[in-house]
Short mmCIF file of C-alpha atoms in Angstrom, two decimals:
data_model
loop_
_atom_site.label_atom_id
_atom_site.label_comp_id
_atom_site.label_asym_id
_atom_site.label_seq_id
_atom_site.Cartn_x
_atom_site.Cartn_y
_atom_site.Cartn_z
CA MET F 1 -38.20 7.59 -40.52
CA VAL F 2 -37.03 7.72 -36.93
CA TYR F 3 -34.96 10.74 -35.90
CA LEU F 4 -32.39 10.29 -33.17
CA SER F 5 -33.32 13.71 -31.86
CA ASN F 6 -36.67 12.27 -30.80
CA TYR F 7 -34.97 9.98 -28.27
CA PRO F 8 -34.49 11.35 -24.76
CA GLU F 9 -30.94 12.20 -23.77
CA PRO F 10 -29.40 9.96 -21.11
CA SER F 11 -29.73 11.33 -17.63
CA GLY F 12 -26.27 12.60 -16.67
CA ILE F 13 -24.82 14.01 -13.49
CA LYS F 14 -25.52 17.54 -14.73
CA THR F 15 -29.24 16.86 -14.37
CA TRP F 16 -28.84 16.02 -10.67
CA ALA F 17 -29.54 18.49 -7.90
CA GLU F 18 -26.37 20.50 -7.34
CA GLU F 19 -25.88 19.20 -3.81
CA ASP F 20 -25.91 15.61 -5.14
CA ARG F 21 -23.26 16.04 -7.82
CA PRO F 22 -19.94 14.65 -6.49
CA ARG F 23 -17.81 17.75 -7.13
CA GLU F 24 -20.41 20.18 -5.89
CA LYS F 25 -21.25 17.93 -2.95
CA LEU F 26 -17.60 17.93 -1.90
CA LEU F 27 -17.50 21.73 -2.02
CA LEU F 28 -20.80 22.21 -0.22
CA LYS F 29 -20.66 19.43 2.38
CA GLY F 30 -17.00 18.45 2.62
CA LYS F 31 -15.01 15.41 1.52
CA HIS F 32 -16.31 13.18 4.31
CA SER F 33 -19.86 13.43 2.96
CA LEU F 34 -19.02 11.53 -0.22
CA THR F 35 -19.27 7.78 -0.68
CA GLU F 36 -16.32 5.83 -2.06
CA SER F 37 -18.07 5.61 -5.42
CA GLU F 38 -18.61 9.37 -5.51
CA LEU F 39 -14.94 10.01 -4.74
CA ILE F 40 -13.90 7.64 -7.51
CA ALA F 41 -16.38 9.34 -9.86
CA ILE F 42 -14.49 12.60 -9.35
CA LEU F 43 -11.31 10.84 -10.46
CA LEU F 44 -13.09 9.39 -13.50
CA ARG F 45 -14.50 12.84 -14.42
CA THR F 46 -16.88 11.40 -17.02
CA GLY F 47 -19.00 8.32 -17.52
CA THR F 48 -20.42 7.01 -20.79
CA ARG F 49 -23.37 8.09 -22.89
CA GLU F 50 -25.51 5.56 -21.04
CA ARG F 51 -24.11 5.85 -17.52
CA THR F 52 -22.85 8.52 -15.16
CA ALA F 53 -19.36 8.50 -13.68
CA VAL F 54 -20.95 7.45 -10.38
CA ASP F 55 -22.54 4.43 -12.08
CA VAL F 56 -19.18 3.42 -13.52
CA ALA F 57 -17.49 3.91 -10.15
CA MET F 58 -20.14 1.80 -8.43
CA GLU F 59 -19.47 -1.04 -10.87
CA LEU F 60 -15.75 -0.81 -10.13
CA MET F 61 -16.40 -0.95 -6.39
CA LYS F 62 -18.78 -3.90 -6.86
CA ASN F 63 -16.08 -5.77 -8.80
CA SER F 64 -13.75 -5.17 -5.84
CA GLY F 65 -16.23 -6.53 -3.31
CA ASN F 66 -16.99 -2.95 -2.20
CA ASP F 67 -13.61 -3.10 -0.47
CA LEU F 68 -11.19 -0.20 -0.95
CA ASN F 69 -8.34 -2.33 0.35
CA ALA F 70 -9.01 -4.90 -2.36
CA LEU F 71 -9.29 -2.15 -4.97
CA SER F 72 -5.96 -0.65 -3.88
CA LYS F 73 -4.20 -3.93 -4.73
CA LEU F 74 -5.28 -3.83 -8.37
CA THR F 75 -2.83 -2.85 -11.07
CA VAL F 76 -3.77 -0.89 -14.18
CA LYS F 77 -3.83 -4.21 -16.04
CA ASP F 78 -6.11 -5.72 -13.39
CA ILE F 79 -8.61 -2.85 -13.66
CA LEU F 80 -8.68 -3.02 -17.45
CA ALA F 81 -9.22 -6.79 -17.26
CA LEU F 82 -12.51 -6.13 -15.44
CA GLY F 83 -13.87 -4.86 -18.75
CA ILE F 84 -15.84 -1.98 -17.26
CA ASN F 85 -17.36 0.25 -19.92
CA GLY F 86 -16.20 3.78 -19.12
CA ILE F 87 -12.78 2.91 -17.70
CA GLY F 88 -9.91 2.92 -20.17
CA GLU F 89 -6.19 3.00 -19.56
CA THR F 90 -6.01 6.71 -18.67
CA LYS F 91 -8.74 6.44 -16.03
CA ALA F 92 -7.27 3.21 -14.66
CA ILE F 93 -3.91 4.96 -14.26
CA THR F 94 -5.61 7.84 -12.42
CA ILE F 95 -7.32 5.45 -9.99
CA VAL F 96 -4.14 3.47 -9.28
CA ALA F 97 -2.14 6.69 -8.75
CA ALA F 98 -4.73 8.11 -6.33
CA LEU F 99 -4.83 4.92 -4.27
CA GLU F 100 -1.03 4.79 -4.20
CA LEU F 101 -0.97 8.32 -2.77
CA GLY F 102 -3.30 7.14 -0.01
CA ARG F 103 -1.00 4.23 0.74
CA ARG F 104 2.04 6.51 0.90
CA ARG F 105 0.22 8.89 3.22
CA GLN F 106 -0.42 5.97 5.57
CA THR F 107 3.30 5.14 5.51
CA THR F 108 4.28 8.76 6.15
CA GLU F 109 1.95 9.03 9.15
CA ALA F 110 3.44 5.88 10.66
CA ARG F 111 6.99 7.16 10.17
CA GLU F 112 6.20 10.44 11.90
CA LYS F 113 5.71 8.70 15.25
CA ASP F 114 8.00 10.00 17.97
CA LYS F 115 9.85 6.72 18.17
CA ILE F 116 9.66 3.00 17.53
CA SER F 117 8.82 1.30 20.81
CA SER F 118 7.24 -1.99 19.74
CA SER F 119 6.99 -4.47 16.91
CA LYS F 120 3.55 -3.01 16.13
CA ASP F 121 5.16 0.37 15.48
CA CYS F 122 7.51 -1.30 13.00
CA TYR F 123 4.62 -3.11 11.37
CA ASP F 124 2.67 0.14 10.95
CA VAL F 125 5.59 1.65 9.02
CA LEU F 126 6.38 -1.35 6.86
CA GLN F 127 2.98 -2.96 6.23
CA PRO F 128 1.81 -0.43 3.62
CA LEU F 129 5.06 -0.91 1.71
CA ILE F 130 5.26 -4.66 1.64
CA ALA F 131 2.05 -6.47 2.60
CA ASP F 132 0.40 -6.44 -0.84
CA VAL F 133 3.52 -7.33 -2.83
CA LYS F 134 3.13 -10.63 -4.65
CA HIS F 135 6.82 -11.55 -4.48
CA GLU F 136 9.27 -11.57 -1.58
CA GLU F 137 11.08 -8.35 -0.71
CA PHE F 138 13.59 -7.57 2.02
CA TRP F 139 13.53 -4.15 3.72
CA ILE F 140 15.29 -2.50 6.62
CA LEU F 141 14.14 0.16 9.04
CA MET F 142 17.01 2.35 10.24
CA LEU F 143 16.84 4.15 13.59
CA ASN F 144 18.87 6.75 15.45
CA ARG F 145 19.80 6.66 19.14
CA ALA F 146 16.34 7.92 20.10
CA ASN F 147 14.75 5.03 18.16
CA LYS F 148 13.29 7.43 15.60
CA VAL F 149 13.06 6.27 12.00
CA ILE F 150 15.69 7.96 9.85
CA ALA F 151 15.39 5.79 6.74
CA VAL F 152 13.46 2.89 5.25
CA GLU F 153 15.06 1.05 2.36
CA ARG F 154 14.34 -1.97 0.19
CA MET F 155 17.39 -4.21 0.05
CA SER F 156 16.27 -6.85 -2.43
CA GLU F 157 13.36 -8.46 -4.20
CA GLY F 158 12.94 -11.99 -5.40
CA GLY F 159 10.31 -14.52 -6.38
CA LEU F 160 7.27 -16.03 -4.72
CA THR F 161 9.26 -18.12 -2.26
CA GLY F 162 12.41 -16.21 -1.46
CA THR F 163 14.74 -13.25 -1.81
CA VAL F 164 18.42 -12.69 -1.12
CA ALA F 165 19.54 -10.47 1.75
CA ASP F 166 23.16 -9.29 1.57
CA PRO F 167 24.50 -8.36 5.04
CA ARG F 168 27.20 -6.15 3.51
CA LYS F 169 24.65 -4.11 1.58
CA ILE F 170 22.38 -3.85 4.62
CA PHE F 171 25.05 -2.59 6.99
CA ASN F 172 26.53 -0.32 4.32
CA SER F 173 23.15 1.44 4.08
CA ALA F 174 22.92 1.64 7.88
CA ILE F 175 26.38 3.20 8.14
CA LYS F 176 25.64 5.73 5.38
CA SER F 177 22.43 6.73 7.18
CA ASP F 178 24.32 7.03 10.48
CA ALA F 179 21.91 4.52 12.02
CA THR F 180 22.63 3.08 15.45
CA SER F 181 20.15 0.22 15.05
CA VAL F 182 18.19 -1.57 12.35
CA ILE F 183 15.07 -3.68 12.10
CA LEU F 184 14.93 -6.34 9.40
CA CYS F 185 11.77 -7.11 7.50
CA HIS F 186 10.56 -9.29 4.68
CA ASN F 187 7.20 -10.53 3.48
CA HIS F 188 5.77 -13.99 2.90
CA PRO F 189 3.29 -13.72 -0.01
CA SER F 190 1.98 -17.18 0.85
CA GLY F 191 0.53 -15.82 4.09
CA ASN F 192 2.42 -18.39 6.17
CA LEU F 193 4.43 -16.31 8.63
CA THR F 194 6.40 -19.17 10.16
CA PRO F 195 10.11 -18.33 9.80
CA SER F 196 12.13 -20.72 7.66
CA SER F 197 15.48 -22.14 8.76
CA THR F 198 17.07 -19.65 6.35
CA ASP F 199 15.20 -16.76 8.02
CA ILE F 200 16.44 -17.89 11.44
CA GLU F 201 20.03 -18.35 10.28
CA LEU F 202 20.09 -14.96 8.56
CA THR F 203 18.77 -13.25 11.68
CA LYS F 204 21.51 -14.80 13.82
CA LYS F 205 24.16 -13.85 11.27
CA MET F 206 22.92 -10.26 11.08
CA LYS F 207 22.76 -9.90 14.85
CA GLU F 208 26.36 -11.11 15.25
CA ALA F 209 27.60 -8.82 12.48
CA GLY F 210 25.77 -5.91 14.08
CA LYS F 211 27.59 -6.46 17.36
CA ILE F 212 30.95 -6.12 15.61
CA LEU F 213 29.86 -2.93 13.82
CA GLU F 214 28.07 -1.56 16.91
CA ILE F 215 24.79 -1.40 15.01
CA SER F 216 22.09 -3.22 16.95
CA VAL F 217 19.72 -5.54 15.11
CA LEU F 218 16.58 -5.07 17.20
CA ASP F 219 14.07 -7.28 15.43
CA HIS F 220 13.17 -9.15 12.28
CA LEU F 221 9.57 -8.95 11.10
CA ILE F 222 7.87 -11.29 8.66
CA ILE F 223 4.84 -9.50 7.27
CA GLY F 224 1.62 -10.81 5.77
CA GLU F 225 -1.44 -8.93 4.59
CA ASN F 226 -2.93 -8.14 8.00
CA LYS F 227 -0.57 -9.78 10.47
CA TYR F 228 3.09 -10.23 11.25
CA TYR F 229 5.65 -12.36 13.06
CA SER F 230 8.24 -10.67 15.29
CA PHE F 231 11.47 -12.48 16.19
CA ALA F 232 11.86 -10.19 19.21
CA ASP F 233 8.33 -10.83 20.49
CA GLU F 234 8.93 -14.57 20.16
CA GLY F 235 12.20 -14.41 22.12
CA MET F 236 14.33 -15.25 19.10
CA MET F 237 16.62 -12.21 19.19
#
């Protein structure tokens, strides 16, 4: 008869040298000393009987091309679909929530700039919010007289090829925020940033309406994953 007690126990993180365990390593050497897989392992907390949390995290990273940006785009459903032993719904939720906090931190840092002085400044604020969305959304950036961001708001969301932008709703939000100028923004999930005739017509309409209300429409950005199109930069404002 074979007794299970005769089999060696799987080698877990607790058998590692203290300075190599993710939690202890963070305390001893600081957060910057950890690899992406080790940081994810801390979120996972545990692995499986056969594998450590670091092993599970490494498989997750491998399935994402070892690219945190690619990992950050995954939904809970996407992560579960990878079929990684050791990651259930609760752990997938934890990972998605942690990556979303990182994305929001990036947005907050961009908004804390002294003022918006270029289309790139606008892009830095809006890109984390809109670039990875798989359907079209329309947002506005609202500024005060010093060109500082006072509010960012999503106006509408639609399908893969379009969304509706209501000028009345847009300017109503600007007035409520006491904005003196706005910057329009929407994404093109297709990756093609060329403005459509509808985009051009809407921009003209918004600019004319802004003149009447004394709320300047400074720019209209079309955002892709890692690039953007600026109406102002292209002389179309």
